[in-house]
Structure formats: structure tokens, C-alpha cells
mmCIF file of C-alpha atoms and ligand atoms in Angstrom:
data_model
loop_
_atom_site.group_PDB
_atom_site.id
_atom_site.type_symbol
_atom_site.label_atom_id
_atom_site.label_comp_id
_atom_site.label_asym_id
_atom_site.label_seq_id
_atom_site.Cartn_x
_atom_site.Cartn_y
_atom_site.Cartn_z
ATOM 1 C CA MET X 1 159.708 26.815 13.071
ATOM 2 C CA ALA X 2 162.151 29.211 14.673
ATOM 3 C CA LEU X 3 163.620 31.632 12.177
ATOM 4 C CA LYS X 4 167.361 32.187 12.598
ATOM 5 C CA ARG X 5 168.415 34.041 9.501
ATOM 6 C CA VAL X 6 166.098 35.526 6.872
ATOM 7 C CA GLY X 7 166.754 37.478 3.682
ATOM 8 C CA ILE X 8 164.771 40.161 1.932
ATOM 9 C CA LEU X 9 165.100 41.817 -1.471
ATOM 10 C CA THR X 10 163.062 44.385 -3.387
ATOM 11 C CA GLY X 11 162.727 43.906 -7.149
ATOM 12 C CA GLY X 12 161.210 45.691 -10.137
ATOM 13 C CA GLY X 13 160.241 49.360 -10.201
ATOM 14 C CA ASP X 14 160.158 51.019 -6.800
ATOM 15 C CA CYS X 15 157.054 52.465 -5.160
ATOM 16 C CA SER X 16 156.038 54.090 -1.911
ATOM 17 C CA GLY X 17 155.705 51.637 0.961
ATOM 18 C CA LEU X 18 158.692 49.385 0.224
ATOM 19 C CA ASN X 19 160.498 50.638 3.288
ATOM 20 C CA ALA X 20 157.409 50.065 5.431
ATOM 21 C CA VAL X 21 157.571 46.401 4.368
ATOM 22 C CA ILE X 22 161.341 46.162 5.007
ATOM 23 C CA ARG X 23 160.834 47.659 8.460
ATOM 24 C CA ALA X 24 157.928 45.332 9.300
ATOM 25 C CA VAL X 25 159.786 42.196 8.161
ATOM 26 C CA THR X 26 162.873 43.254 10.114
ATOM 27 C CA ARG X 27 160.992 44.050 13.302
ATOM 28 C CA ALA X 28 158.736 40.958 13.188
ATOM 29 C CA ALA X 29 161.712 38.652 12.532
ATOM 30 C CA ILE X 30 163.826 40.190 15.304
ATOM 31 C CA ILE X 31 161.126 40.830 17.913
ATOM 32 C CA GLY X 32 159.331 37.511 17.287
ATOM 33 C CA HIS X 33 162.300 35.218 16.552
ATOM 34 C CA ASN X 34 165.499 37.027 17.466
ATOM 35 C CA ALA X 35 166.523 36.325 13.858
ATOM 36 C CA THR X 36 169.261 37.965 11.821
ATOM 37 C CA VAL X 37 167.816 39.882 8.879
ATOM 38 C CA VAL X 38 169.906 40.089 5.723
ATOM 39 C CA GLY X 39 169.003 42.815 3.229
ATOM 40 C CA ILE X 40 170.016 41.868 -0.311
ATOM 41 C CA VAL X 41 171.098 44.951 -2.204
ATOM 42 C CA GLY X 42 169.867 45.840 -5.708
ATOM 43 C CA GLY X 43 167.137 43.244 -6.187
ATOM 44 C CA PHE X 44 168.047 39.891 -7.727
ATOM 45 C CA GLU X 45 171.349 41.356 -8.893
ATOM 46 C CA GLY X 46 172.367 41.309 -5.216
ATOM 47 C CA LEU X 47 171.682 37.593 -5.188
ATOM 48 C CA ILE X 48 174.248 37.211 -7.949
ATOM 49 C CA SER X 49 176.855 39.601 -6.563
ATOM 50 C CA GLY X 50 176.229 38.625 -2.929
ATOM 51 C CA GLN X 51 176.002 42.267 -1.862
ATOM 52 C CA THR X 52 174.114 42.460 1.427
ATOM 53 C CA GLU X 53 173.641 44.588 4.527
ATOM 54 C CA GLU X 54 172.328 43.506 7.883
ATOM 55 C CA LEU X 55 169.028 45.078 8.847
ATOM 56 C CA THR X 56 168.304 45.821 12.481
ATOM 57 C CA VAL X 57 165.563 47.499 14.483
ATOM 58 C CA LYS X 58 167.881 50.501 14.747
ATOM 59 C CA SER X 59 168.800 50.684 11.054
ATOM 60 C CA THR X 60 165.136 50.516 10.006
ATOM 61 C CA ARG X 61 163.938 52.924 12.677
ATOM 62 C CA ASP X 62 163.118 55.983 10.596
ATOM 63 C CA ILE X 63 162.121 54.445 7.297
ATOM 64 C CA LEU X 64 158.373 53.909 7.671
ATOM 65 C CA THR X 65 157.550 57.161 5.909
ATOM 66 C CA LEU X 66 160.520 57.148 3.533
ATOM 67 C CA GLY X 67 159.835 56.644 -0.191
ATOM 68 C CA GLY X 68 161.868 54.286 -2.395
ATOM 69 C CA THR X 69 163.722 51.274 -0.999
ATOM 70 C CA ILE X 70 166.778 51.415 1.236
ATOM 71 C CA LEU X 71 167.912 48.153 -0.402
ATOM 72 C CA GLY X 72 167.805 49.499 -3.951
ATOM 73 C CA THR X 73 166.094 47.738 -6.820
ATOM 74 C CA THR X 74 166.213 47.161 -10.538
ATOM 75 C CA ASN X 75 163.683 46.143 -13.146
ATOM 76 C CA LYS X 76 166.429 44.836 -15.403
ATOM 77 C CA GLY X 77 168.069 42.115 -13.339
ATOM 78 C CA ASN X 78 166.343 38.798 -14.096
ATOM 79 C CA PRO X 79 169.005 36.149 -13.209
ATOM 80 C CA PHE X 80 167.358 33.623 -15.550
ATOM 81 C CA GLU X 81 167.952 35.916 -18.523
ATOM 82 C CA PHE X 82 170.721 38.093 -17.225
ATOM 83 C CA ARG X 83 171.514 40.834 -19.718
ATOM 84 C CA GLU X 84 174.853 42.549 -19.727
ATOM 85 C CA LEU X 85 175.847 45.427 -21.924
ATOM 86 C CA ALA X 86 179.334 44.993 -23.357
ATOM 87 C CA ALA X 87 181.648 47.934 -24.053
ATOM 88 C CA ASP X 88 180.997 47.584 -27.792
ATOM 89 C CA GLY X 89 177.253 48.041 -27.200
ATOM 90 C CA SER X 90 176.328 44.390 -27.759
ATOM 91 C CA ILE X 91 174.142 42.543 -25.258
ATOM 92 C CA THR X 92 174.901 39.134 -23.814
ATOM 93 C CA VAL X 93 172.119 37.117 -22.209
ATOM 94 C CA SER X 94 172.961 34.282 -19.816
ATOM 95 C CA ASP X 95 171.257 32.172 -17.158
ATOM 96 C CA GLN X 96 172.782 33.144 -13.795
ATOM 97 C CA SER X 97 170.124 31.441 -11.673
ATOM 98 C CA ASP X 98 172.369 28.573 -10.473
ATOM 99 C CA ARG X 99 174.897 31.122 -9.322
ATOM 100 C CA ALA X 100 172.143 32.979 -7.436
ATOM 101 C CA VAL X 101 171.047 29.733 -5.727
ATOM 102 C CA GLU X 102 174.659 29.098 -4.679
ATOM 103 C CA VAL X 103 174.929 32.615 -3.251
ATOM 104 C CA TYR X 104 171.639 32.110 -1.379
ATOM 105 C CA LYS X 105 172.928 28.841 0.108
ATOM 106 C CA LYS X 106 176.189 30.457 1.184
ATOM 107 C CA MET X 107 174.199 33.167 2.963
ATOM 108 C CA GLY X 108 172.699 30.431 5.163
ATOM 109 C CA LEU X 109 169.179 31.819 4.973
ATOM 110 C CA ASP X 110 166.034 30.052 6.220
ATOM 111 C CA CYS X 111 163.961 31.925 3.674
ATOM 112 C CA LEU X 112 163.885 34.798 1.220
ATOM 113 C CA PHE X 113 161.205 37.492 1.191
ATOM 114 C CA VAL X 114 160.815 38.706 -2.379
ATOM 115 C CA VAL X 115 159.029 42.046 -2.572
ATOM 116 C CA GLY X 116 157.844 42.885 -6.057
ATOM 117 C CA GLY X 117 155.281 42.979 -8.815
ATOM 118 C CA GLU X 118 154.254 40.356 -11.318
ATOM 119 C CA GLY X 119 157.679 40.031 -13.001
ATOM 120 C CA THR X 120 159.616 39.853 -9.726
ATOM 121 C CA LEU X 121 157.216 37.334 -8.183
ATOM 122 C CA GLU X 122 157.442 35.153 -11.265
ATOM 123 C CA ILE X 123 161.232 35.106 -10.858
ATOM 124 C CA GLY X 124 160.669 34.343 -7.158
ATOM 125 C CA TYR X 125 158.498 31.385 -8.122
ATOM 126 C CA ARG X 126 161.207 30.062 -10.475
ATOM 127 C CA PHE X 127 163.689 30.256 -7.593
ATOM 128 C CA PHE X 128 161.215 28.484 -5.313
ATOM 129 C CA LYS X 129 161.163 25.638 -7.838
ATOM 130 C CA LYS X 130 164.968 25.621 -7.681
ATOM 131 C CA GLY X 131 164.874 25.117 -3.922
ATOM 132 C CA ILE X 132 164.852 28.605 -2.396
ATOM 133 C CA SER X 133 162.271 29.092 0.383
ATOM 134 C CA VAL X 134 160.531 32.093 -1.154
ATOM 135 C CA ILE X 135 157.681 34.145 0.237
ATOM 136 C CA GLY X 136 156.342 36.827 -2.095
ATOM 137 C CA ILE X 137 155.101 40.241 -1.005
ATOM 138 C CA PRO X 138 153.003 42.082 -3.633
ATOM 139 C CA LYS X 139 154.053 45.564 -4.690
ATOM 140 C CA THR X 140 153.294 47.877 -7.598
ATOM 141 C CA ILE X 141 151.716 51.234 -8.242
ATOM 142 C CA ASP X 142 149.888 49.585 -11.157
ATOM 143 C CA ASN X 143 147.668 47.436 -8.860
ATOM 144 C CA ASP X 144 147.697 44.844 -11.624
ATOM 145 C CA LEU X 145 148.642 41.807 -9.547
ATOM 146 C CA ASP X 146 146.066 39.073 -9.461
ATOM 147 C CA LYS X 147 144.847 37.425 -6.210
ATOM 148 C CA THR X 148 145.211 40.407 -3.905
ATOM 149 C CA ASP X 149 142.710 43.211 -3.405
ATOM 150 C CA TYR X 150 145.446 45.819 -3.488
ATOM 151 C CA THR X 151 149.186 46.068 -3.933
ATOM 152 C CA PHE X 152 150.946 48.602 -1.737
ATOM 153 C CA GLY X 153 152.153 51.697 -3.580
ATOM 154 C CA TYR X 154 148.956 51.931 -5.566
ATOM 155 C CA GLN X 155 146.924 54.116 -3.197
ATOM 156 C CA THR X 156 149.829 56.536 -2.877
ATOM 157 C CA ALA X 157 150.046 56.798 -6.671
ATOM 158 C CA VAL X 158 146.293 57.446 -6.822
ATOM 159 C CA GLU X 159 146.668 60.197 -4.202
ATOM 160 C CA VAL X 160 149.501 61.810 -6.167
ATOM 161 C CA ALA X 161 147.624 61.614 -9.477
ATOM 162 C CA SER X 162 144.384 62.988 -8.051
ATOM 163 C CA ASP X 163 146.297 65.829 -6.407
ATOM 164 C CA ALA X 164 147.849 66.613 -9.813
ATOM 165 C CA LEU X 165 144.376 66.620 -11.328
ATOM 166 C CA ASP X 166 143.136 69.046 -8.658
ATOM 167 C CA ARG X 167 145.920 71.395 -9.696
ATOM 168 C CA LEU X 168 145.162 71.020 -13.401
ATOM 169 C CA GLN X 169 141.505 71.764 -12.665
ATOM 170 C CA THR X 170 142.262 75.249 -11.359
ATOM 171 C CA THR X 171 144.718 76.284 -14.061
ATOM 172 C CA GLY X 172 142.623 74.640 -16.800
ATOM 173 C CA ARG X 173 139.471 76.430 -15.672
ATOM 174 C CA SER X 174 141.265 79.788 -15.432
ATOM 175 C CA HIS X 175 142.518 79.529 -19.031
ATOM 176 C CA GLN X 176 139.547 77.606 -20.428
ATOM 177 C CA ARG X 177 141.853 74.933 -21.795
ATOM 178 C CA VAL X 178 141.691 71.219 -22.424
ATOM 179 C CA MET X 179 144.111 69.720 -19.909
ATOM 180 C CA ILE X 180 145.441 66.188 -20.344
ATOM 181 C CA LEU X 181 147.165 64.240 -17.587
ATOM 182 C CA GLU X 182 149.068 61.076 -18.569
ATOM 183 C CA VAL X 183 149.604 58.604 -15.739
ATOM 184 C CA MET X 184 151.359 55.252 -15.393
ATOM 185 C CA GLY X 185 149.863 51.785 -14.976
ATOM 186 C CA ARG X 186 151.300 49.670 -17.832
ATOM 187 C CA THR X 187 148.425 47.670 -19.356
ATOM 188 C CA ALA X 188 146.043 48.394 -16.468
ATOM 189 C CA GLY X 189 143.870 51.473 -16.087
ATOM 190 C CA TRP X 190 143.456 51.391 -12.288
ATOM 191 C CA ILE X 191 145.445 54.541 -11.514
ATOM 192 C CA ALA X 192 143.799 56.530 -14.325
ATOM 193 C CA LEU X 193 140.303 55.373 -13.437
ATOM 194 C CA GLU X 194 140.364 55.837 -9.668
ATOM 195 C CA SER X 195 142.369 59.064 -9.629
ATOM 196 C CA GLY X 196 140.301 60.335 -12.557
ATOM 197 C CA ILE X 197 137.116 59.812 -10.568
ATOM 198 C CA ALA X 198 138.728 61.283 -7.443
ATOM 199 C CA GLY X 199 139.965 64.347 -9.333
ATOM 200 C CA GLY X 200 136.748 65.025 -11.258
ATOM 201 C CA ALA X 201 138.049 64.205 -14.766
ATOM 202 C CA HIS X 202 135.552 64.680 -17.578
ATOM 203 C CA ILE X 203 137.137 62.041 -19.808
ATOM 204 C CA ILE X 204 139.098 58.965 -18.667
ATOM 205 C CA LEU X 205 140.938 56.789 -21.177
ATOM 206 C CA ILE X 206 142.244 53.412 -20.060
ATOM 207 C CA PRO X 207 144.012 50.545 -21.865
ATOM 208 C CA GLU X 208 141.056 48.223 -21.375
ATOM 209 C CA ILE X 209 138.740 50.411 -23.503
ATOM 210 C CA PRO X 210 140.377 51.554 -26.768
ATOM 211 C CA TYR X 211 139.194 55.122 -27.297
ATOM 212 C CA ASN X 212 137.375 56.617 -30.242
ATOM 213 C CA ILE X 213 138.707 60.109 -30.911
ATOM 214 C CA ASP X 214 135.310 61.269 -32.237
ATOM 215 C CA ARG X 215 133.687 60.364 -28.891
ATOM 216 C CA VAL X 216 136.434 62.224 -27.012
ATOM 217 C CA VAL X 217 135.970 65.330 -29.160
ATOM 218 C CA GLU X 218 132.166 65.113 -28.849
ATOM 219 C CA LYS X 219 132.475 65.273 -25.064
ATOM 220 C CA ILE X 220 134.785 68.300 -25.236
ATOM 221 C CA GLN X 221 132.441 70.065 -27.668
ATOM 222 C CA LEU X 222 129.403 69.221 -25.577
ATOM 223 C CA ARG X 223 131.039 70.858 -22.596
ATOM 224 C CA ALA X 224 132.081 73.869 -24.691
ATOM 225 C CA LYS X 225 128.504 74.292 -26.008
ATOM 226 C CA GLY X 226 127.254 74.116 -22.427
ATOM 227 C CA GLY X 227 129.463 77.104 -21.602
ATOM 228 C CA SER X 228 132.587 75.280 -20.409
ATOM 229 C CA PRO X 229 135.373 75.131 -22.995
ATOM 230 C CA PHE X 230 137.521 73.671 -20.260
ATOM 231 C CA SER X 231 137.882 69.875 -20.003
ATOM 232 C CA ILE X 232 140.069 67.560 -17.988
ATOM 233 C CA ILE X 233 141.259 64.325 -19.573
ATOM 234 C CA MET X 234 142.961 61.554 -17.632
ATOM 235 C CA VAL X 235 144.802 59.121 -19.874
ATOM 236 C CA ALA X 236 146.664 55.963 -18.870
ATOM 237 C CA GLU X 237 150.050 55.475 -20.527
ATOM 238 C CA GLY X 238 148.830 52.150 -21.955
ATOM 239 C CA ALA X 239 145.675 53.618 -23.528
ATOM 240 C CA LYS X 240 145.315 53.226 -27.255
ATOM 241 C CA GLU X 241 143.001 54.363 -29.997
ATOM 242 C CA GLU X 242 140.524 51.922 -31.550
ATOM 243 C CA GLY X 243 142.505 49.964 -34.114
ATOM 244 C CA GLY X 244 145.751 51.568 -32.902
ATOM 245 C CA ASP X 245 148.750 50.496 -30.856
ATOM 246 C CA VAL X 246 150.162 51.610 -27.519
ATOM 247 C CA ILE X 247 152.687 54.413 -27.783
ATOM 248 C CA THR X 248 156.204 53.587 -26.634
ATOM 249 C CA GLN X 249 159.563 55.253 -26.400
ATOM 250 C CA ALA X 250 163.008 54.002 -27.268
ATOM 251 C CA SER X 251 165.126 53.729 -24.129
ATOM 252 C CA ALA X 252 168.037 51.968 -22.519
ATOM 253 C CA SER X 253 165.458 49.933 -20.635
ATOM 254 C CA THR X 254 164.097 48.676 -23.967
ATOM 255 C CA ARG X 255 167.549 47.574 -25.080
ATOM 256 C CA LEU X 256 168.361 45.851 -21.852
ATOM 257 C CA GLN X 257 165.096 44.206 -21.012
ATOM 258 C CA GLY X 258 163.195 43.953 -24.258
ATOM 259 C CA VAL X 259 160.230 45.529 -22.455
ATOM 260 C CA PRO X 260 158.773 48.535 -24.270
ATOM 261 C CA GLN X 261 158.751 51.749 -22.238
ATOM 262 C CA LEU X 262 155.261 53.174 -22.420
ATOM 263 C CA GLY X 263 154.700 56.901 -22.768
ATOM 264 C CA GLY X 264 153.574 59.578 -25.174
ATOM 265 C CA VAL X 265 149.869 58.890 -25.554
ATOM 266 C CA GLY X 266 148.994 62.151 -23.771
ATOM 267 C CA GLN X 267 150.785 64.303 -26.337
ATOM 268 C CA TYR X 268 149.484 62.139 -29.186
ATOM 269 C CA LEU X 269 145.966 62.725 -27.922
ATOM 270 C CA ALA X 270 146.606 66.465 -27.516
ATOM 271 C CA ASP X 271 147.692 66.662 -31.174
ATOM 272 C CA GLN X 272 144.614 64.723 -32.277
ATOM 273 C CA ILE X 273 142.297 67.048 -30.341
ATOM 274 C CA LYS X 274 144.038 70.230 -31.585
ATOM 275 C CA LYS X 275 143.357 69.187 -35.166
ATOM 276 C CA ARG X 276 139.648 68.851 -34.440
ATOM 277 C CA VAL X 277 138.683 71.651 -32.027
ATOM 278 C CA ASP X 278 139.614 75.304 -31.810
ATOM 279 C CA LEU X 279 140.700 75.154 -28.177
ATOM 280 C CA GLU X 280 144.029 75.329 -26.416
ATOM 281 C CA VAL X 281 145.210 71.889 -25.335
ATOM 282 C CA ARG X 282 148.007 71.134 -22.875
ATOM 283 C CA CYS X 283 149.491 67.807 -21.804
ATOM 284 C CA THR X 284 151.234 66.950 -18.526
ATOM 285 C CA VAL X 285 153.041 63.649 -18.016
ATOM 286 C CA LEU X 286 153.134 62.754 -14.325
ATOM 287 C CA GLY X 287 155.764 60.023 -14.711
ATOM 288 C CA HIS X 288 157.847 58.797 -11.804
ATOM 289 C CA ILE X 289 156.415 61.369 -9.401
ATOM 290 C CA GLN X 290 153.751 58.676 -8.884
ATOM 291 C CA ARG X 291 156.403 56.301 -7.572
ATOM 292 C CA GLY X 292 158.322 58.592 -5.261
ATOM 293 C CA GLY X 293 157.765 60.161 -1.887
ATOM 294 C CA SER X 294 156.166 59.166 1.371
ATOM 295 C CA PRO X 295 153.525 56.408 1.330
ATOM 296 C CA CYS X 296 149.959 57.342 2.244
ATOM 297 C CA ALA X 297 148.540 55.907 5.482
ATOM 298 C CA PHE X 298 146.783 53.059 3.639
ATOM 299 C CA ASP X 299 150.065 51.886 2.080
ATOM 300 C CA ARG X 300 151.928 52.189 5.401
ATOM 301 C CA VAL X 301 149.349 49.948 7.054
ATOM 302 C CA LEU X 302 149.161 47.523 4.126
ATOM 303 C CA GLY X 303 152.959 47.293 3.842
ATOM 304 C CA THR X 304 153.267 46.698 7.580
ATOM 305 C CA ARG X 305 150.561 44.016 7.584
ATOM 306 C CA LEU X 306 152.092 42.247 4.569
ATOM 307 C CA GLY X 307 155.574 42.265 6.116
ATOM 308 C CA SER X 308 154.383 41.018 9.482
ATOM 309 C CA PHE X 309 152.209 38.294 7.922
ATOM 310 C CA ALA X 310 155.053 37.196 5.650
ATOM 311 C CA VAL X 311 157.255 36.521 8.695
ATOM 312 C CA GLN X 312 154.407 34.564 10.315
ATOM 313 C CA ALA X 313 154.030 32.497 7.116
ATOM 314 C CA ALA X 314 157.786 31.829 7.040
ATOM 315 C CA ALA X 315 157.718 30.658 10.648
ATOM 316 C CA GLU X 316 154.977 28.218 9.652
ATOM 317 C CA GLY X 317 157.122 26.989 6.720
ATOM 318 C CA LYS X 318 154.555 28.084 4.116
ATOM 319 C CA PHE X 319 156.924 28.809 1.266
ATOM 320 C CA GLY X 320 156.194 29.235 -2.435
ATOM 321 C CA ALA X 321 153.325 31.581 -1.603
ATOM 322 C CA MET X 322 152.480 35.266 -1.779
ATOM 323 C CA VAL X 323 150.947 37.112 1.132
ATOM 324 C CA ALA X 324 147.810 38.908 -0.029
ATOM 325 C CA LEU X 325 144.975 41.106 1.143
ATOM 326 C CA HIS X 326 141.541 39.559 0.882
ATOM 327 C CA THR X 327 139.797 42.263 2.847
ATOM 328 C CA PRO X 328 139.723 42.209 5.812
ATOM 329 C CA GLN X 329 142.077 39.211 6.092
ATOM 330 C CA MET X 330 145.660 38.532 5.125
ATOM 331 C CA VAL X 331 145.880 35.233 3.231
ATOM 332 C CA LEU X 332 148.451 33.120 1.384
ATOM 333 C CA VAL X 333 148.188 32.493 -2.339
ATOM 334 C CA PRO X 334 150.414 29.879 -4.046
ATOM 335 C CA LEU X 335 152.887 31.626 -6.371
ATOM 336 C CA SER X 336 151.959 29.010 -9.000
ATOM 337 C CA GLU X 337 148.499 30.622 -9.247
ATOM 338 C CA LEU X 338 149.966 33.975 -10.229
ATOM 339 C CA ALA X 339 152.147 32.913 -13.116
ATOM 340 C CA GLY X 340 151.897 35.379 -15.961
ATOM 341 C CA LYS X 341 148.559 36.804 -14.790
ATOM 342 C CA VAL X 342 147.972 40.544 -14.860
ATOM 343 C CA ARG X 343 144.753 41.957 -13.443
ATOM 344 C CA THR X 344 143.311 44.705 -15.606
ATOM 345 C CA VAL X 345 140.110 46.685 -15.076
ATOM 346 C CA PRO X 346 137.110 44.549 -16.099
ATOM 347 C CA VAL X 347 135.275 46.535 -18.784
ATOM 348 C CA ASP X 348 131.935 45.632 -17.217
ATOM 349 C CA SER X 349 133.072 46.602 -13.710
ATOM 350 C CA GLN X 350 130.888 48.653 -11.386
ATOM 351 C CA LEU X 351 133.683 51.230 -11.239
ATOM 352 C CA ILE X 352 133.387 51.941 -14.964
ATOM 353 C CA GLN X 353 129.581 51.886 -14.758
ATOM 354 C CA CYS X 354 129.825 54.366 -11.900
ATOM 355 C CA ALA X 355 132.080 56.705 -13.920
ATOM 356 C CA GLU X 356 129.805 56.623 -16.964
ATOM 357 C CA SER X 357 126.669 57.002 -14.854
ATOM 358 C CA ILE X 358 127.852 60.411 -13.668
ATOM 359 C CA GLY X 359 128.713 61.581 -17.166
ATOM 360 C CA ILE X 360 132.412 60.773 -17.381
ATOM 361 C CA SER X 361 133.310 59.761 -20.942
ATOM 362 C CA MET X 362 135.415 56.622 -21.281
ATOM 363 C CA GLY X 363 136.027 57.521 -24.917
ATOM 364 C CA ARG X 364 133.560 54.985 -26.322
HETATM 365 O O1 LIG W 401 155.285 48.958 -13.125
HETATM 366 C C1 LIG W 401 155.496 50.204 -12.534
HETATM 367 C C2 LIG W 401 155.784 51.254 -13.583
HETATM 368 O O2 LIG W 401 155.901 52.488 -12.929
HETATM 369 C C3 LIG W 401 154.770 51.319 -14.719
HETATM 370 O O3 LIG W 401 153.581 51.980 -14.354
HETATM 371 C C4 LIG W 401 155.584 52.021 -15.778
HETATM 372 O O4 LIG W 401 155.120 51.700 -17.073
HETATM 373 C C5 LIG W 401 156.962 51.463 -15.555
HETATM 374 O O5 LIG W 401 157.013 50.982 -14.228
HETATM 375 C C6 LIG W 401 158.074 52.465 -15.746
HETATM 376 O O6 LIG W 401 159.284 51.812 -15.642
HETATM 377 P P1 LIG W 401 160.691 52.554 -15.584
HETATM 378 O O7 LIG W 401 160.943 52.889 -14.144
HETATM 379 O O8 LIG W 401 161.642 51.540 -16.117
HETATM 380 O O9 LIG W 401 160.576 53.786 -16.429
#
């Protein structure tokens, strides 16, 4: 089918490569179909407010390497449970999805490209069931989306985290310290595991394998006895001790979304280690540095392929699906197959076996 007018929004937390997708969708829709491309501003909130900007080949010219999203995003704007903070501090929750569908209809769009992670794509699927012609495009640094080999943004985050580890290696070795790096990933340990291997971590702690502090300390002491009191620990924000809980922080995001903000396990671990070994321990939290900046080449290519394939799928009328990488092909996966599924690191995976086979402790 000929595409005349298409919309695109970016939802959830940002990551590197979003602009590569926006550029690819815009160029493929204009070059292939002479379509008008409507950028919806601020994620799903833009679908409620109707705030848009037209995207053109010219306006997306220099954004391939730009971090973030030129359309803006939010991880707090679910129209089905729209939370608003009143002046008195109270929160009202209402279903604004009908209003969003009305706004979509008024925009006169043939389809809507929804770029996001698991939460955003689930909202996209709910809108598909309400009649919007949705095509999902998978994004997240966490790489925890099912049914695609990789999400864009992930490889860039791994590059950033392994670069940070390289830097901690040199300062840690100079001072003979235990250096801890806390990285993101929610309930999935992909970033910690792959960047930990890439950066030569001695201990990697991921949410999928609750750690035993005695095993962690044993590894540090073993290294110290072998003449190296310096150790590098990579810990995922969602990691937890055996029998313990994830560590979270109170935040505005918690109040607005009801989603706990992870963070703090690195310092918790540092305090645990300090009580048990007579070594200096330091913790670095990498935080949103993993989400910002220019995408690596892999994410530029992946984002471009996903955007281009999404336009092709729209032209074929294949809505209610997510474009995905099943190496080496791009494929379509029904959004219904994704619902509520998060892909974590299988504890019996070859990647974990590989790490342990070369002496990395997984804290068990
Ligand atoms: O899902 C992406 C992610 O960066 C997670 O790794 C992290 O837990 C969360 O978002 C942080 O969210 P916020 O930007 O609200 O702090």
C-alpha cells in the first residue's frame, strides 16, 4: 500500500540510536513513498496533547550520530494509566487512551511507528487493539526484550561500560584497591555480563544469580594471596544477595509511575566487603552515562535497518507487529507474543559458562 502520512514516537527511557531510527523511518517513508512524516513529541504524552513536528530529509540530516531523541520521550506517560501530579502533591490516575486514539485519527495517519522497550511496546499493542495501525521498533540499553537478538542502544551501553572498566582497571591497579562498577539493566544482567567480560572484571554480579558475599570475598582474598590485592567487580543495578532484595531509591519516578528506581547495590556491596577484608574499596555508579552520547556503529546500523524495515512492513500493511533482528535477517514478530515478557540472562547460558571457565566469579 502507498504510505501517505506516517507517525513516529519514541517512548520510555532514551538510548543511543533513537535518532538513527527516526532518520531511517523518515528517509525510507519519503524516498520510497513520498509520504509526510509526523514526529509525535514527548512519547505517548504527545499523542494526548497532539504536539507534533514534521520530519523531513533535511530536518533529520545530521542526527545519525546524535544521542538521545529529537522527539523527546518519557517513561512516565502511559495513556492507559495517566498519572498527573496535582498542586497539593496528590496523584490522579485516569485512562486517556480514547483521547489518544481520537488525536491519532485527527492526525490522519496511515500508521504509527512506536519506538520503545517492553513497557512502550505493550502500550503500543494495547493501542493496536484499539484500532491504531502500530508497528513496534525495539529499543533499550537493557537488551531485555524477547524475540529479537538485540535491541539498539545495548551495544553502545556495553561499549561505555567496558570503557569505564578499562579506566577503573588502571586506577585500581595503581592503588591496589577493590573497584566496583555499578551498571544499569533493570532485572537483566546483559550489560554487566558482556561489559564485565570485555573489561576484564574479576567478579560479575547479575540479577539472575543472587550473590553469596562469602564467595565474593573468597575471590578477592584469593587474588590478594596470589599477590594482587586489586580486584574489579562489575555489578548490575538489579543484582541482589542470596535471600535479599534488590536495592531501590525513593524518587519522583517512583511516585509517578509506581516503578521502583533501582540503584545502590554497588555501595551496599562495598560496605559488605569493607567489613570483611582489610582493603580499600571504592564504588562508581555509571548511571545515565550509559544512555547518552553517540551510538556505536553496530547500533547505527541496527537502528537504520529496523527503521527501514518498519516502513517496508507498514507498506505491506503488517501492523500489530514488532520489527526484530533474527541474525542475519530482519523479521516481524506479533506484538501479542511479547506481552509482559522480559528476556533475562539464562543461568545455564554459554556466556556465563564462558565467564566462569576463565576464572571470573559470578558470586556463587
Ligand atoms: O530501561 C532503561 C533504564 O536505563 C534501566 O536500565 C534503568 O533501571 C532505568 O532505565 C532508569 O530509568 P530512569 O531514566 O527513570 O532513571
